[in-house]
Amino acid sequence: MLSPADLIHLPYTPDLTEGGIAYALRTLPNRFDHANGKPYNQLRRTVAGAAVELAFRRYLSQQGIPFEIASANPFTNPDQYDVSLGGRRCDVQSFFISHRDQIAQMRSDSSLILNAPALVPSDHHVNDGHADNDLYLFAFLSGLIAASQDDLKKVIETNQPRYLIHLMPEAWRRPYQWTPLAPLVLKSESDEELIVEISGQDEGRGFVTRVLSLPPKVRVTVDAPFYSVMAIHVRNIPSARIGIHSPAFKEAHVIAPLEWGNLWLYGMDITLTGWITREEFRRRAKLIAPNSRVFQYDRTKTKNLAVPVSSLNPLGELFVRVREWEAGRKA
């Protein structure tokens, strides 16, 4: 059983958001458009998960706890790499808490987390490639977002960090025919010069970017090896539309001034809670039906399995075992 003293609090630094965004952009080829979906919310959750993973690795390094990095299944997520502790893959399940009142409650009483469910999506749990002695570790990240136009305006006025992207349509991100999109032609209708970064894939499906300057109302040609275009990044919200054209598509894609999403997370605190083996989780977990209200979400969107956070094993105990496991592997 966990107590508040077993929780490990990690500081949040801006480089965690930067690393999380870099990872999230690389996941775009594996994303599909869903009806009534909110892609920027989904991307921010991906940023949060990667940020927690990076903070966890940093903590292990600072504490001198031995670990390795193991690649995920290349057919499910080729850009994902999990921490391996003593030869056991560690799957970090993290939850991003962005409601101000909930964050305030967590800060005043960290035991609230202990009453939350440790959730794992049921389809994720049944994925192949894991052993019974592999581990789940659960964490909470508290922080704010600036998703609305009003919040984004305040961020810009106060010169706070932001990362603005426009997610391209699925036809651009996952073209039916894998052929060159060049030459790309971009044009801005703004009165000011814009610095634009294009993210996509090359012929070998490697991640590729190009940064270019868009003078006002001038067509700019980009003869780069793009076979897909996943996202467009700008430093500030354009005052007018931006268009991008490829000979591979009949019509140009036009981006309106309100069609930009801010991926930046204004993180505050990361709380590492506890751990459990996959085998024990499978035996003890209860089903959480879709549309259930839980501590982490107003409504769950998918079927989940869960055990109480309070029933997890303390991380201090795990780190002692890791050193023993590592010593046994080297013996």
XYZ file of C-alpha atoms in Angstrom:
331
model
C 0.000 0.000 0.000
C 1.228 3.470 -0.859
C 1.299 6.440 1.474
C 1.827 10.116 0.578
C 5.442 9.725 1.700
C 6.018 7.168 -1.076
C 5.118 9.649 -3.835
C 8.073 11.128 -5.719
C 7.726 14.723 -6.910
C 9.852 15.838 -9.844
C 10.373 19.448 -10.958
C 9.057 20.431 -14.364
C 11.381 22.293 -16.721
C 10.639 23.778 -20.188
C 13.013 21.377 -21.942
C 10.591 18.568 -21.056
C 7.899 20.269 -23.133
C 10.379 20.787 -25.974
C 11.294 17.106 -25.952
C 7.640 16.110 -25.742
C 6.734 18.222 -28.776
C 9.621 16.777 -30.791
C 8.337 13.281 -30.009
C 4.684 14.153 -30.691
C 5.512 15.454 -34.172
C 7.159 12.137 -35.002
C 3.996 10.235 -34.071
C 1.874 12.040 -36.663
C 2.271 9.392 -39.412
C 0.652 6.851 -37.072
C -2.385 9.000 -36.247
C -5.769 8.692 -37.894
C -8.518 11.288 -38.067
C -11.519 10.394 -35.921
C -15.040 11.738 -36.098
C -15.569 14.520 -33.527
C -11.913 14.174 -32.600
C -9.836 16.915 -31.046
C -6.401 16.346 -32.571
C -4.614 19.138 -30.708
C -5.865 17.842 -27.351
C -4.634 14.392 -28.334
C -1.244 15.786 -29.348
C -0.926 17.691 -26.074
C -1.536 14.436 -24.192
C 1.223 12.848 -26.267
C 3.517 15.757 -25.370
C 2.673 15.268 -21.687
C 3.350 11.529 -21.798
C 6.726 12.017 -23.463
C 7.646 14.771 -21.001
C 6.943 12.453 -18.057
C 9.009 9.703 -19.670
C 11.948 12.099 -20.125
C 11.665 13.326 -16.531
C 11.621 9.731 -15.288
C 14.805 8.910 -17.195
C 16.450 12.058 -15.834
C 15.511 11.036 -12.287
C 16.940 7.540 -12.763
C 20.210 9.013 -14.029
C 20.440 11.501 -11.158
C 19.813 8.754 -8.596
C 22.322 6.383 -10.181
C 19.647 3.760 -10.853
C 20.759 1.543 -13.764
C 18.431 1.406 -16.755
C 18.444 0.711 -20.458
C 16.292 1.914 -23.359
C 14.330 -0.731 -25.260
C 12.609 -0.050 -28.591
C 8.896 -0.689 -28.923
C 7.248 -2.943 -31.465
C 8.211 -1.397 -34.843
C 4.770 -2.152 -36.265
C 2.846 -0.359 -33.513
C 4.969 2.679 -32.687
C 8.425 2.659 -34.271
C 9.459 5.898 -32.547
C 8.655 4.738 -28.987
C 11.395 3.613 -26.627
C 10.652 2.298 -23.139
C 12.851 2.276 -20.063
C 14.067 -1.204 -19.140
C 14.829 -1.839 -15.461
C 16.824 -4.971 -14.727
C 15.731 -6.432 -18.057
C 12.057 -5.680 -17.386
C 10.331 -3.242 -19.723
C 8.752 -0.338 -17.806
C 5.572 1.036 -19.371
C 4.941 4.497 -17.909
C 1.232 5.350 -17.830
C 0.875 9.074 -17.161
C -2.121 11.360 -16.704
C -2.161 15.068 -17.529
C -4.193 17.168 -15.073
C -4.919 20.671 -16.414
C -7.961 21.882 -14.438
C -6.867 24.676 -12.089
C -9.118 23.640 -9.199
C -7.955 20.039 -9.437
C -4.307 21.132 -9.486
C -4.885 23.277 -6.394
C -6.477 20.324 -4.588
C -3.543 18.062 -5.499
C -1.076 20.629 -4.203
C -2.871 21.012 -0.890
C -3.497 17.284 -0.400
C -1.296 14.915 -2.390
C -3.155 11.945 -0.910
C -5.967 12.670 -3.387
C -3.865 10.910 -6.004
C -3.893 7.744 -3.897
C -7.668 7.515 -4.307
C -7.453 7.706 -8.094
C -7.557 4.641 -10.357
C -4.339 3.490 -12.035
C -5.757 3.206 -15.543
C -4.527 1.221 -18.547
C -6.558 1.128 -21.786
C -7.694 -2.471 -22.230
C -6.543 -2.646 -25.867
C -3.103 -1.414 -24.816
C -2.827 -4.062 -22.100
C -3.461 -6.937 -24.500
C -0.788 -5.833 -26.992
C 1.802 -8.475 -27.811
C 5.485 -8.178 -27.056
C 5.324 -7.949 -23.254
C 6.297 -10.409 -20.530
C 4.405 -11.034 -17.292
C 7.272 -9.585 -15.265
C 7.305 -6.344 -17.258
C 6.201 -3.332 -15.242
C 3.587 -0.607 -15.224
C 4.537 2.663 -13.543
C 1.933 5.391 -13.010
C 2.522 9.141 -12.911
C 0.586 12.423 -12.844
C 1.615 15.650 -14.558
C -0.081 18.861 -13.467
C 0.079 21.867 -15.739
C -1.869 24.391 -17.764
C -2.564 24.796 -21.471
C -3.409 27.793 -23.641
C -5.794 26.240 -26.134
C -8.524 28.863 -26.546
C -8.005 31.987 -28.628
C -8.351 34.181 -25.512
C -5.744 32.182 -23.589
C -3.423 32.169 -26.575
C -3.774 35.934 -26.943
C -2.735 36.377 -23.281
C 0.264 34.075 -23.817
C 1.420 36.131 -26.791
C 0.848 39.463 -25.028
C 2.922 38.336 -22.022
C 5.583 36.749 -24.257
C 5.194 33.298 -22.750
C 6.404 30.205 -24.622
C 4.124 28.667 -27.242
C 4.416 26.199 -30.076
C 1.870 26.787 -32.819
C 1.158 24.142 -35.428
C -1.428 23.383 -38.048
C -2.077 19.689 -38.442
C -2.360 18.833 -42.124
C -5.282 16.727 -43.437
C -4.834 12.979 -43.458
C -4.449 12.964 -47.249
C -1.270 15.011 -46.837
C -0.014 13.124 -43.780
C -0.685 9.668 -45.223
C -0.825 10.011 -49.038
C -2.446 7.127 -50.895
C 0.425 7.150 -53.390
C 3.936 7.417 -51.946
C 5.374 9.805 -54.529
C 7.243 13.126 -54.241
C 5.106 16.135 -53.340
C 7.648 18.610 -54.713
C 7.649 21.280 -55.698
C 5.689 22.634 -52.735
C 4.522 26.223 -53.127
C 3.566 28.325 -50.116
C 2.066 31.806 -50.007
C 1.113 34.024 -47.095
C -1.558 36.722 -47.344
C -0.210 38.418 -44.206
C 1.339 41.862 -44.354
C 4.340 40.715 -42.320
C 7.089 38.233 -43.081
C 6.545 34.788 -41.544
C 9.027 32.096 -40.538
C 7.479 28.709 -41.292
C 8.676 25.176 -40.531
C 7.329 22.235 -42.554
C 7.428 18.733 -41.011
C 6.974 15.586 -43.040
C 8.571 12.391 -44.305
C 11.030 11.567 -47.065
C 10.980 8.569 -49.402
C 12.302 6.223 -46.710
C 9.670 7.559 -44.252
C 12.315 9.366 -42.251
C 11.351 12.548 -40.415
C 12.337 15.678 -42.343
C 11.810 19.407 -41.769
C 12.427 22.613 -43.689
C 12.429 26.173 -42.334
C 11.679 29.013 -44.745
C 10.769 32.663 -44.826
C 7.466 33.718 -46.381
C 7.529 37.356 -47.517
C 4.124 39.041 -47.684
C 1.981 37.877 -50.618
C 4.867 36.186 -52.464
C 4.854 32.566 -53.644
C 7.793 30.575 -52.270
C 8.805 27.271 -53.851
C 10.244 24.463 -51.702
C 12.021 21.796 -53.719
C 12.618 19.413 -50.808
C 12.259 15.598 -50.615
C 8.817 15.570 -48.980
C 6.668 12.505 -49.633
C 4.231 13.592 -46.922
C 3.572 16.838 -45.070
C 2.380 16.349 -41.513
C 2.333 19.796 -39.934
C 3.179 23.461 -40.400
C 4.738 25.393 -37.514
C 4.809 29.183 -37.091
C 6.200 31.276 -34.264
C 3.222 33.661 -34.092
C -0.367 33.473 -35.298
C -0.519 34.819 -38.860
C -2.868 37.750 -39.416
C -4.155 36.208 -42.652
C -4.325 32.920 -44.517
C -1.422 30.693 -45.599
C -1.757 28.394 -48.597
C 0.309 25.334 -49.492
C 0.109 23.570 -52.861
C 1.533 20.353 -54.287
C 1.110 18.968 -57.817
C -0.006 15.739 -56.141
C -3.285 17.393 -55.054
C -5.886 19.143 -57.160
C -6.395 22.001 -54.730
C -4.174 23.971 -52.401
C -4.644 23.559 -48.672
C -5.495 26.903 -47.064
C -4.892 27.610 -43.371
C -7.056 30.292 -41.752
C -5.716 32.435 -38.854
C -7.838 30.529 -36.314
C -6.706 27.087 -37.485
C -3.561 26.868 -35.360
C -3.128 24.820 -32.195
C -0.759 25.540 -29.322
C 1.058 22.392 -28.182
C 3.035 24.046 -25.393
C 2.453 22.679 -21.888
C 2.946 25.004 -18.929
C 3.965 22.185 -16.609
C 4.130 22.538 -12.837
C 4.824 19.213 -11.180
C 5.291 15.535 -11.967
C 4.296 12.947 -9.377
C 5.567 9.384 -9.704
C 3.254 7.107 -7.745
C 3.980 3.379 -7.784
C 4.444 0.245 -9.856
C 2.960 -3.178 -10.513
C 3.894 -6.126 -12.726
C 1.737 -6.811 -15.771
C 0.859 -10.228 -14.385
C -0.361 -8.808 -11.057
C -2.227 -6.037 -12.846
C -4.007 -8.578 -15.020
C -5.116 -10.573 -11.966
C -6.321 -7.630 -9.907
C -7.594 -5.072 -12.408
C -11.280 -4.189 -12.651
C -13.028 -2.982 -15.775
C -13.780 0.736 -16.141
C -16.443 1.186 -18.810
C -16.321 3.985 -21.403
C -17.962 7.276 -20.343
C -17.054 6.668 -16.700
C -16.128 9.634 -14.542
C -12.751 9.176 -12.852
C -10.218 11.444 -11.146
C -8.198 11.889 -14.332
C -11.045 12.442 -16.815
C -14.543 13.885 -16.839
C -15.463 10.938 -19.048
C -13.310 8.021 -20.163
C -13.410 7.555 -23.932
C -12.359 3.905 -24.094
C -12.611 0.719 -22.050
C -9.960 0.703 -19.303
C -8.601 -1.682 -16.706
C -7.659 -0.279 -13.318
C -6.397 -0.925 -9.815
C -6.363 1.717 -7.048
C -3.239 3.874 -7.036
C -3.085 3.273 -3.277
C -2.597 -0.464 -3.903
C 0.518 -0.027 -6.060
C 3.986 -0.949 -4.825
C 6.333 1.839 -3.623
C 8.951 2.992 -6.104
C 11.645 3.019 -3.426
C 11.196 -0.733 -3.134
C 11.416 -1.100 -6.922
C 14.685 0.797 -7.156
C 16.250 -1.461 -4.527
C 15.135 -4.475 -6.539
C 16.473 -2.969 -9.773
C 19.974 -2.818 -8.345
C 19.612 -6.454 -7.228
C 18.285 -7.534 -10.638
C 21.107 -5.721 -12.392
C 23.680 -7.314 -10.129
C 22.190 -10.741 -10.865
C 22.337 -10.145 -14.600
C 26.041 -9.297 -14.389
C 26.925 -12.214 -12.082
